GROMACS .gro file of C-alpha atoms in nm:
model
  424
    1UNK     CA    1   0.905   3.094   0.844
    2UNK     CA    2   1.258   2.980   0.944
    3UNK     CA    3   1.332   2.581   0.930
    4UNK     CA    4   1.496   2.525   1.256
    5UNK     CA    5   1.736   2.231   1.313
    6UNK     CA    6   1.646   1.969   1.577
    7UNK     CA    7   1.747   1.976   1.924
    8UNK     CA    8   2.019   1.737   2.050
    9UNK     CA    9   1.865   1.421   2.232
   10UNK     CA   10   1.597   1.187   2.182
   11UNK     CA   11   1.314   1.293   1.928
   12UNK     CA   12   1.033   1.057   2.009
   13UNK     CA   13   0.733   1.090   1.769
   14UNK     CA   14   0.840   1.426   1.638
   15UNK     CA   15   0.779   1.595   1.330
   16UNK     CA   16   1.092   1.802   1.337
   17UNK     CA   17   1.266   1.899   1.017
   18UNK     CA   18   1.620   1.742   0.999
   19UNK     CA   19   1.911   2.005   1.040
   20UNK     CA   20   2.002   1.965   0.656
   21UNK     CA   21   1.675   2.159   0.577
   22UNK     CA   22   1.802   2.477   0.770
   23UNK     CA   23   1.935   2.622   0.452
   24UNK     CA   24   1.607   2.582   0.270
   25UNK     CA   25   1.387   2.864   0.192
   26UNK     CA   26   1.005   2.888   0.229
   27UNK     CA   27   0.776   3.193   0.196
   28UNK     CA   28   0.640   3.355   0.473
   29UNK     CA   29   0.836   3.667   0.488
   30UNK     CA   30   0.699   4.025   0.571
   31UNK     CA   31   0.767   4.152   0.215
   32UNK     CA   32   0.440   4.047   0.055
   33UNK     CA   33   0.502   4.244  -0.244
   34UNK     CA   34   0.743   3.968  -0.335
   35UNK     CA   35   0.638   3.688  -0.145
   36UNK     CA   36   0.272   3.690  -0.142
   37UNK     CA   37   0.145   3.355  -0.279
   38UNK     CA   38  -0.158   3.498  -0.432
   39UNK     CA   39   0.067   3.759  -0.618
   40UNK     CA   40   0.319   3.483  -0.723
   41UNK     CA   41   0.122   3.197  -0.844
   42UNK     CA   42  -0.009   3.238  -1.223
   43UNK     CA   43  -0.387   3.241  -1.258
   44UNK     CA   44  -0.537   2.968  -1.476
   45UNK     CA   45  -0.444   3.007  -1.854
   46UNK     CA   46  -0.690   2.752  -2.008
   47UNK     CA   47  -0.687   2.391  -2.101
   48UNK     CA   48  -0.415   2.162  -2.248
   49UNK     CA   49  -0.073   2.129  -2.103
   50UNK     CA   50  -0.094   2.344  -1.796
   51UNK     CA   51   0.178   2.646  -1.746
   52UNK     CA   52   0.101   2.637  -1.365
   53UNK     CA   53   0.048   2.356  -1.118
   54UNK     CA   54  -0.020   2.381  -0.739
   55UNK     CA   55   0.064   2.060  -0.534
   56UNK     CA   56  -0.078   1.968  -0.190
   57UNK     CA   57   0.189   1.788   0.008
   58UNK     CA   58   0.561   1.834   0.041
   59UNK     CA   59   0.648   1.477   0.112
   60UNK     CA   60   0.873   1.289  -0.120
   61UNK     CA   61   0.579   1.216  -0.380
   62UNK     CA   62   0.461   1.584  -0.388
   63UNK     CA   63   0.822   1.723  -0.394
   64UNK     CA   64   0.954   1.474  -0.662
   65UNK     CA   65   0.621   1.528  -0.876
   66UNK     CA   66   0.711   1.918  -0.857
   67UNK     CA   67   1.070   1.849  -0.958
   68UNK     CA   68   0.952   1.660  -1.263
   69UNK     CA   69   0.698   1.931  -1.362
   70UNK     CA   70   0.954   2.192  -1.296
   71UNK     CA   71   1.210   2.030  -1.529
   72UNK     CA   72   0.917   2.034  -1.786
   73UNK     CA   73   0.903   2.412  -1.788
   74UNK     CA   74   0.585   2.426  -1.556
   75UNK     CA   75   0.562   2.691  -1.269
   76UNK     CA   76   0.509   2.477  -0.974
   77UNK     CA   77   0.410   2.564  -0.604
   78UNK     CA   78   0.362   2.311  -0.321
   79UNK     CA   79   0.156   2.377  -0.015
   80UNK     CA   80   0.267   2.233   0.325
   81UNK     CA   81   0.296   2.366   0.670
   82UNK     CA   82   0.542   2.112   0.777
   83UNK     CA   83   0.755   1.986   0.475
   84UNK     CA   84   0.907   1.620   0.492
   85UNK     CA   85   0.765   1.579   0.843
   86UNK     CA   86   0.546   1.261   0.786
   87UNK     CA   87   0.646   0.913   0.639
   88UNK     CA   88   0.920   1.073   0.430
   89UNK     CA   89   1.095   1.183   0.749
   90UNK     CA   90   1.081   0.861   0.912
   91UNK     CA   91   1.167   0.649   0.604
   92UNK     CA   92   1.498   0.444   0.610
   93UNK     CA   93   1.517   0.476   0.211
   94UNK     CA   94   1.563   0.112   0.123
   95UNK     CA   95   1.539   0.066  -0.254
   96UNK     CA   96   1.477  -0.278  -0.262
   97UNK     CA   97   1.258  -0.396  -0.582
   98UNK     CA   98   1.376  -0.763  -0.518
   99UNK     CA   99   1.370  -0.797  -0.126
  100UNK     CA  100   1.026  -0.587  -0.110
  101UNK     CA  101   0.854  -0.877  -0.332
  102UNK     CA  102   0.593  -1.032  -0.117
  103UNK     CA  103   0.315  -1.289  -0.218
  104UNK     CA  104  -0.011  -1.185  -0.360
  105UNK     CA  105   0.070  -0.835  -0.490
  106UNK     CA  106   0.120  -0.910  -0.877
  107UNK     CA  107   0.034  -0.561  -0.981
  108UNK     CA  108   0.296  -0.419  -0.741
  109UNK     CA  109   0.590  -0.603  -0.886
  110UNK     CA  110   0.608  -0.435  -1.232
  111UNK     CA  111   0.594  -0.080  -1.037
  112UNK     CA  112   0.860  -0.151  -0.796
  113UNK     CA  113   1.091  -0.333  -1.056
  114UNK     CA  114   1.073  -0.046  -1.304
  115UNK     CA  115   1.118   0.220  -1.044
  116UNK     CA  116   1.427   0.052  -0.902
  117UNK     CA  117   1.566   0.031  -1.266
  118UNK     CA  118   1.545   0.404  -1.328
  119UNK     CA  119   1.628   0.521  -0.979
  120UNK     CA  120   2.004   0.571  -1.047
  121UNK     CA  121   1.922   0.836  -1.343
  122UNK     CA  122   1.653   0.982  -1.111
  123UNK     CA  123   1.874   1.044  -0.816
  124UNK     CA  124   2.175   1.140  -1.036
  125UNK     CA  125   1.937   1.425  -1.214
  126UNK     CA  126   1.818   1.567  -0.876
  127UNK     CA  127   2.198   1.570  -0.766
  128UNK     CA  128   2.291   1.750  -1.079
  129UNK     CA  129   2.008   1.998  -1.039
  130UNK     CA  130   2.094   2.099  -0.672
  131UNK     CA  131   2.471   2.086  -0.706
  132UNK     CA  132   2.547   1.819  -0.459
  133UNK     CA  133   2.479   1.446  -0.366
  134UNK     CA  134   2.158   1.322  -0.245
  135UNK     CA  135   2.244   1.011  -0.043
  136UNK     CA  136   2.230   0.753  -0.318
  137UNK     CA  137   2.443   0.453  -0.241
  138UNK     CA  138   2.465   0.124  -0.451
  139UNK     CA  139   2.584  -0.093  -0.198
  140UNK     CA  140   2.395  -0.450  -0.218
  141UNK     CA  141   2.145  -0.585   0.045
  142UNK     CA  142   2.196  -0.906   0.264
  143UNK     CA  143   1.880  -1.095   0.378
  144UNK     CA  144   1.923  -1.320   0.669
  145UNK     CA  145   1.716  -1.593   0.825
  146UNK     CA  146   1.704  -1.609   1.199
  147UNK     CA  147   1.623  -1.979   1.250
  148UNK     CA  148   1.522  -2.279   1.053
  149UNK     CA  149   1.180  -2.181   1.018
  150UNK     CA  150   1.283  -1.837   0.884
  151UNK     CA  151   1.515  -1.999   0.658
  152UNK     CA  152   1.225  -2.198   0.498
  153UNK     CA  153   1.037  -1.878   0.462
  154UNK     CA  154   1.329  -1.700   0.291
  155UNK     CA  155   1.363  -2.011   0.061
  156UNK     CA  156   0.999  -1.987  -0.046
  157UNK     CA  157   1.047  -1.635  -0.116
  158UNK     CA  158   1.364  -1.693  -0.303
  159UNK     CA  159   1.175  -1.948  -0.528
  160UNK     CA  160   0.930  -1.673  -0.617
  161UNK     CA  161   1.196  -1.407  -0.690
  162UNK     CA  162   1.375  -1.661  -0.896
  163UNK     CA  163   1.059  -1.735  -1.112
  164UNK     CA  164   1.036  -1.353  -1.179
  165UNK     CA  165   1.395  -1.356  -1.312
  166UNK     CA  166   1.544  -1.149  -1.009
  167UNK     CA  167   1.901  -1.131  -0.940
  168UNK     CA  168   1.977  -1.314  -0.625
  169UNK     CA  169   2.281  -1.475  -0.522
  170UNK     CA  170   2.278  -1.734  -0.217
  171UNK     CA  171   2.565  -1.717  -0.013
  172UNK     CA  172   2.689  -1.928   0.296
  173UNK     CA  173   2.690  -1.793   0.654
  174UNK     CA  174   3.077  -1.780   0.647
  175UNK     CA  175   3.062  -1.581   0.332
  176UNK     CA  176   2.827  -1.319   0.467
  177UNK     CA  177   3.029  -1.280   0.790
  178UNK     CA  178   3.367  -1.228   0.579
  179UNK     CA  179   3.176  -0.952   0.394
  180UNK     CA  180   3.007  -0.815   0.719
  181UNK     CA  181   3.209  -0.893   1.025
  182UNK     CA  182   2.958  -0.745   1.248
  183UNK     CA  183   2.712  -1.014   1.175
  184UNK     CA  184   2.669  -1.243   1.479
  185UNK     CA  185   2.629  -1.618   1.524
  186UNK     CA  186   2.243  -1.601   1.561
  187UNK     CA  187   2.129  -1.678   1.196
  188UNK     CA  188   2.116  -1.970   0.979
  189UNK     CA  189   2.134  -1.842   0.617
  190UNK     CA  190   2.168  -1.542   0.389
  191UNK     CA  191   2.125  -1.426   0.015
  192UNK     CA  192   2.291  -1.125  -0.138
  193UNK     CA  193   2.082  -0.890  -0.355
  194UNK     CA  194   2.312  -0.686  -0.556
  195UNK     CA  195   2.043  -0.455  -0.721
  196UNK     CA  196   1.881  -0.341  -0.384
  197UNK     CA  197   2.044  -0.023  -0.296
  198UNK     CA  198   1.946   0.290  -0.060
  199UNK     CA  199   1.878   0.653  -0.081
  200UNK     CA  200   1.871   0.891   0.242
  201UNK     CA  201   1.506   1.039   0.199
  202UNK     CA  202   1.587   1.350   0.393
  203UNK     CA  203   1.894   1.435   0.174
  204UNK     CA  204   1.701   1.386  -0.117
  205UNK     CA  205   1.385   1.589  -0.005
  206UNK     CA  206   1.622   1.851   0.119
  207UNK     CA  207   1.770   1.884  -0.224
  208UNK     CA  208   1.447   1.932  -0.366
  209UNK     CA  209   1.340   2.198  -0.121
  210UNK     CA  210   1.656   2.372  -0.211
  211UNK     CA  211   1.558   2.353  -0.576
  212UNK     CA  212   1.222   2.472  -0.521
  213UNK     CA  213   1.296   2.749  -0.285
  214UNK     CA  214   1.012   2.985  -0.201
  215UNK     CA  215   0.775   2.794  -0.428
  216UNK     CA  216   0.723   2.571  -0.098
  217UNK     CA  217   0.441   2.769   0.077
  218UNK     CA  218   0.417   2.701   0.448
  219UNK     CA  219   0.044   2.629   0.474
  220UNK     CA  220  -0.151   2.317   0.461
  221UNK     CA  221  -0.404   2.258   0.165
  222UNK     CA  222  -0.771   2.247   0.290
  223UNK     CA  223  -0.989   2.255  -0.013
  224UNK     CA  224  -0.973   2.217  -0.405
  225UNK     CA  225  -1.112   2.525  -0.577
  226UNK     CA  226  -1.316   2.469  -0.889
  227UNK     CA  227  -1.469   2.706  -1.137
  228UNK     CA  228  -1.840   2.703  -1.256
  229UNK     CA  229  -1.763   2.424  -1.504
  230UNK     CA  230  -1.636   2.210  -1.226
  231UNK     CA  231  -1.267   2.234  -1.337
  232UNK     CA  232  -1.009   2.242  -1.061
  233UNK     CA  233  -0.856   2.603  -1.058
  234UNK     CA  234  -0.640   2.576  -0.739
  235UNK     CA  235  -0.631   2.514  -0.375
  236UNK     CA  236  -0.750   2.696  -0.063
  237UNK     CA  237  -0.486   2.707   0.211
  238UNK     CA  238  -0.553   2.662   0.593
  239UNK     CA  239  -0.422   3.022   0.596
  240UNK     CA  240  -0.748   3.142   0.408
  241UNK     CA  241  -0.583   3.247   0.095
  242UNK     CA  242  -0.637   3.084  -0.264
  243UNK     CA  243  -0.369   2.953  -0.469
  244UNK     CA  244  -0.455   2.937  -0.824
  245UNK     CA  245  -0.304   2.732  -1.107
  246UNK     CA  246  -0.393   2.573  -1.416
  247UNK     CA  247  -0.370   2.219  -1.254
  248UNK     CA  248  -0.395   2.068  -0.917
  249UNK     CA  249  -0.227   1.759  -0.766
  250UNK     CA  250  -0.310   1.603  -0.434
  251UNK     CA  251  -0.009   1.430  -0.273
  252UNK     CA  252  -0.055   1.481   0.081
  253UNK     CA  253  -0.006   1.135   0.233
  254UNK     CA  254  -0.273   1.011   0.462
  255UNK     CA  255  -0.417   1.348   0.464
  256UNK     CA  256  -0.484   1.350   0.097
  257UNK     CA  257  -0.870   1.204   0.166
  258UNK     CA  258  -0.934   1.482   0.401
  259UNK     CA  259  -0.891   1.765   0.141
  260UNK     CA  260  -1.242   1.898   0.065
  261UNK     CA  261  -1.323   1.868  -0.291
  262UNK     CA  262  -1.142   1.522  -0.346
  263UNK     CA  263  -1.403   1.298  -0.543
  264UNK     CA  264  -1.643   1.106  -0.319
  265UNK     CA  265  -1.538   0.776  -0.464
  266UNK     CA  266  -1.177   0.837  -0.312
  267UNK     CA  267  -1.266   0.937   0.032
  268UNK     CA  268  -1.226   0.698   0.314
  269UNK     CA  269  -0.967   0.467   0.102
  270UNK     CA  270  -0.652   0.563   0.287
  271UNK     CA  271  -0.563   0.418   0.611
  272UNK     CA  272  -0.266   0.518   0.836
  273UNK     CA  273   0.001   0.225   0.889
  274UNK     CA  274   0.250   0.320   1.154
  275UNK     CA  275   0.583   0.166   1.229
  276UNK     CA  276   0.859   0.226   1.462
  277UNK     CA  277   1.186   0.363   1.324
  278UNK     CA  278   1.489   0.396   1.539
  279UNK     CA  279   1.814   0.602   1.470
  280UNK     CA  280   2.134   0.521   1.634
  281UNK     CA  281   2.489   0.649   1.642
  282UNK     CA  282   2.742   0.384   1.605
  283UNK     CA  283   3.054   0.402   1.846
  284UNK     CA  284   3.378   0.508   1.659
  285UNK     CA  285   3.536   0.168   1.762
  286UNK     CA  286   3.247  -0.026   1.576
  287UNK     CA  287   3.236   0.165   1.271
  288UNK     CA  288   3.144   0.063   1.028
  289UNK     CA  289   2.880  -0.151   1.195
  290UNK     CA  290   2.772  -0.260   0.823
  291UNK     CA  291   2.869  -0.144   0.486
  292UNK     CA  292   2.528  -0.257   0.330
  293UNK     CA  293   2.165  -0.284   0.426
  294UNK     CA  294   2.114  -0.575   0.650
  295UNK     CA  295   1.749  -0.721   0.623
  296UNK     CA  296   1.641  -1.024   0.806
  297UNK     CA  297   1.328  -1.254   0.917
  298UNK     CA  298   1.365  -1.352   1.296
  299UNK     CA  299   1.103  -1.542   1.427
  300UNK     CA  300   0.863  -1.430   1.149
  301UNK     CA  301   0.940  -1.054   1.200
  302UNK     CA  302   1.081  -0.841   0.947
  303UNK     CA  303   1.380  -0.644   1.042
  304UNK     CA  304   1.628  -0.425   0.879
  305UNK     CA  305   1.960  -0.223   0.952
  306UNK     CA  306   2.045   0.055   0.700
  307UNK     CA  307   2.397   0.238   0.746
  308UNK     CA  308   2.451   0.581   0.659
  309UNK     CA  309   2.790   0.735   0.554
  310UNK     CA  310   2.800   0.957   0.868
  311UNK     CA  311   2.844   0.661   1.117
  312UNK     CA  312   2.471   0.622   1.204
  313UNK     CA  313   2.232   0.338   1.123
  314UNK     CA  314   1.851   0.336   1.080
  315UNK     CA  315   1.659   0.016   1.242
  316UNK     CA  316   1.298  -0.049   1.149
  317UNK     CA  317   1.033  -0.279   0.995
  318UNK     CA  318   0.744  -0.286   1.248
  319UNK     CA  319   0.407  -0.236   1.118
  320UNK     CA  320   0.073  -0.154   1.305
  321UNK     CA  321  -0.269  -0.015   1.242
  322UNK     CA  322  -0.398   0.106   1.592
  323UNK     CA  323  -0.477   0.439   1.763
  324UNK     CA  324  -0.139   0.499   1.925
  325UNK     CA  325   0.022   0.798   1.753
  326UNK     CA  326   0.360   0.797   1.919
  327UNK     CA  327   0.645   0.535   1.942
  328UNK     CA  328   0.521   0.208   2.110
  329UNK     CA  329   0.755   0.024   2.357
  330UNK     CA  330   0.691  -0.299   2.228
  331UNK     CA  331   0.799  -0.224   1.881
  332UNK     CA  332   1.114  -0.080   2.015
  333UNK     CA  333   1.173  -0.390   2.199
  334UNK     CA  334   1.104  -0.601   1.909
  335UNK     CA  335   1.348  -0.416   1.677
  336UNK     CA  336   1.630  -0.430   1.919
  337UNK     CA  337   1.573  -0.800   1.998
  338UNK     CA  338   1.563  -0.912   1.644
  339UNK     CA  339   1.829  -0.682   1.538
  340UNK     CA  340   2.044  -0.804   1.801
  341UNK     CA  341   2.007  -1.184   1.681
  342UNK     CA  342   2.157  -1.057   1.353
  343UNK     CA  343   2.407  -0.772   1.444
  344UNK     CA  344   2.481  -0.797   1.823
  345UNK     CA  345   2.674  -0.472   1.807
  346UNK     CA  346   2.338  -0.277   1.768
  347UNK     CA  347   2.323  -0.290   2.156
  348UNK     CA  348   2.620  -0.096   2.186
  349UNK     CA  349   2.508   0.218   1.975
  350UNK     CA  350   2.349   0.528   2.096
  351UNK     CA  351   1.986   0.632   2.022
  352UNK     CA  352   1.917   0.979   1.892
  353UNK     CA  353   1.575   0.951   1.752
  354UNK     CA  354   1.265   0.746   1.736
  355UNK     CA  355   0.979   0.793   1.520
  356UNK     CA  356   0.657   0.641   1.437
  357UNK     CA  357   0.486   0.799   1.114
  358UNK     CA  358   0.179   0.716   0.943
  359UNK     CA  359   0.242   0.557   0.610
  360UNK     CA  360  -0.064   0.600   0.357
  361UNK     CA  361  -0.207   0.261   0.281
  362UNK     CA  362  -0.442   0.202  -0.008
  363UNK     CA  363  -0.703  -0.092   0.009
  364UNK     CA  364  -0.435  -0.319  -0.194
  365UNK     CA  365  -0.119  -0.139  -0.086
  366UNK     CA  366  -0.060  -0.012  -0.441
  367UNK     CA  367  -0.061   0.351  -0.501
  368UNK     CA  368  -0.350   0.553  -0.667
  369UNK     CA  369  -0.212   0.762  -0.950
  370UNK     CA  370  -0.430   0.951  -1.217
  371UNK     CA  371  -0.654   1.240  -1.325
  372UNK     CA  372  -0.981   1.223  -1.105
  373UNK     CA  373  -1.160   1.522  -1.265
  374UNK     CA  374  -1.087   1.796  -1.504
  375UNK     CA  375  -0.779   1.982  -1.391
  376UNK     CA  376  -0.734   1.745  -1.093
  377UNK     CA  377  -0.477   1.468  -1.043
  378UNK     CA  378  -0.430   1.244  -0.740
  379UNK     CA  379  -0.109   1.058  -0.627
  380UNK     CA  380  -0.155   0.883  -0.306
  381UNK     CA  381  -0.154   0.551  -0.127
  382UNK     CA  382   0.185   0.442  -0.138
  383UNK     CA  383   0.213   0.247   0.174
  384UNK     CA  384   0.559   0.163   0.282
  385UNK     CA  385   0.680   0.184  -0.088
  386UNK     CA  386   0.683   0.565  -0.126
  387UNK     CA  387   1.058   0.626  -0.140
  388UNK     CA  388   1.118   0.329  -0.396
  389UNK     CA  389   0.821   0.427  -0.605
  390UNK     CA  390   0.882   0.798  -0.590
  391UNK     CA  391   1.096   0.768  -0.931
  392UNK     CA  392   0.822   0.619  -1.136
  393UNK     CA  393   0.516   0.768  -0.928
  394UNK     CA  394   0.640   1.115  -0.996
  395UNK     CA  395   0.687   1.040  -1.338
  396UNK     CA  396   0.337   0.892  -1.399
  397UNK     CA  397   0.180   1.179  -1.184
  398UNK     CA  398   0.357   1.445  -1.395
  399UNK     CA  399   0.251   1.264  -1.729
  400UNK     CA  400  -0.122   1.275  -1.620
  401UNK     CA  401  -0.085   1.653  -1.543
  402UNK     CA  402   0.076   1.697  -1.900
  403UNK     CA  403  -0.165   1.476  -2.069
  404UNK     CA  404   0.107   1.230  -2.176
  405UNK     CA  405   0.016   0.939  -1.958
  406UNK     CA  406  -0.046   0.722  -2.271
  407UNK     CA  407   0.327   0.678  -2.318
  408UNK     CA  408   0.333   0.464  -2.018
  409UNK     CA  409   0.269   0.095  -2.013
  410UNK     CA  410  -0.120   0.042  -2.017
  411UNK     CA  411  -0.068  -0.231  -1.745
  412UNK     CA  412   0.085  -0.001  -1.494
  413UNK     CA  413  -0.174   0.262  -1.540
  414UNK     CA  414  -0.422   0.018  -1.482
  415UNK     CA  415  -0.260  -0.095  -1.177
  416UNK     CA  416  -0.250   0.238  -1.018
  417UNK     CA  417  -0.604   0.369  -1.130
  418UNK     CA  418  -0.765   0.572  -0.841
  419UNK     CA  419  -1.113   0.443  -0.936
  420UNK     CA  420  -1.007   0.067  -0.952
  421UNK     CA  421  -1.193   0.008  -0.607
  422UNK     CA  422  -1.514   0.169  -0.720
  423UNK     CA  423  -1.684  -0.160  -0.844
  424UNK     CA  424  -1.575  -0.370  -0.532
   0.00000   0.00000   0.00000
C-alpha cells in the first residue's frame, strides 16, 4: 500500500494522510516472503519481560508507545489500516499544561504537568532517532479575554493556576499587542504562559512512522487472541491474519472498545467527542500572523490559533457530542467569529482543510492505562489531551508492558487505572 499525499483544495472531514507521510513505508507488498506479517512477527516466547509486542492503533498513543518499546529493545508491530487518520490527524498540537487546567479535574493536573515537563526530552529523542525535526516549538502562549465577563472567568482560572504554583505572567493589552501586532482591539485582558509550547502532531507521528517502517501493518485490529490459559498472545487483523506476540497493547482511540476480547468491564466506556479544526494559509503580506499560540475565551467559548513555521495556522476549540460525523457549519462560524475578535486578520486567510475527528473520551476525561489481563495492556480515553499526554502516557504504557510500572508515582497509576469505574 502506498501512502499518497492529499489533493489540493479543501479536505472536509477527511481521513487523508498528509503529504509528509508519503515517504513512510508500510507492509503490503507482493513479496510475502519478506513482508508477510505472520512470517515477520515473532511467536510468543513466554512470560516476563516480552521480546515482542503487537499494538492496535497507529495514532499518537500507539505510535509513541511503539517507539518507547522499540527503544527498550523489544520487537514491535502496529496494526492500523489508516495510520494517523483520527484525532492525531486533526489535533493542533498545543502543549499546554497550564492553560489546559480546568475546574474539577484534580487527577488530571499531575499528569498534564508531568507530561509537559518531560516533553522537550521526549520530542528531542524522537528527532534524534529519525534524523530531523518533529515540529517542536517553545514559543509561549497568550490567553486573551474577549469581554469583561470572559476577563472575570480568566481571573478565576488564574487564581487556581497560581494556587497550583504554575508560571503565569499577567500582561497589559498594550504589552500583548507589542508582542503580537496582529491582535485586534476586541479583547480586554491577556496573560502570558511561558511554559505552554506546541508540537506539530503530523510531523511527530510521521517521524515515528519513518522509524518503524514496515513494522506498521495496514490492517485494522479486530480481535485479541488468547491461549488456553486466557493469556493474550496476539491480535487478529481485519485481513483475517493472526499477528502473534508476547504482549498486546490496545491503543486504537475511540475504536479500542470495539476490539473483541477487551474485558467486559471496559466496554462502553469510551465516547466520541468531536470538534471542528480549521487549517488556513496566511497571505504572505500578513506573515507571521502570530509568533506564538493565541488562546482566548470569547463570550464563554474557547478558541485557539496555533501558528506553524510554514505560514499556516490551525484554528479550533469547538466540542460536541452528537451524531454528525463531518464538519458542522455552526462550528466553523463560531471559530471564525471568535478568532476574528482576537486576531482580525484571520478572515484574510485561505482555507485549505477542515476536519472533525472523534477524540476518545473516558467517563472522567482522564486516560485509562494499565494491564487489564495476562499479556494485555490498554492505553485509551485520552480525550482532547492525547498530544500533550503522549509523553507520559506512552511511558506508563510501556512500563506496564515491561512490568516496571511500579517505578512510577502510585498516585499517577491510580489516576489512570482502567478499572477505576467498576465500583460506580
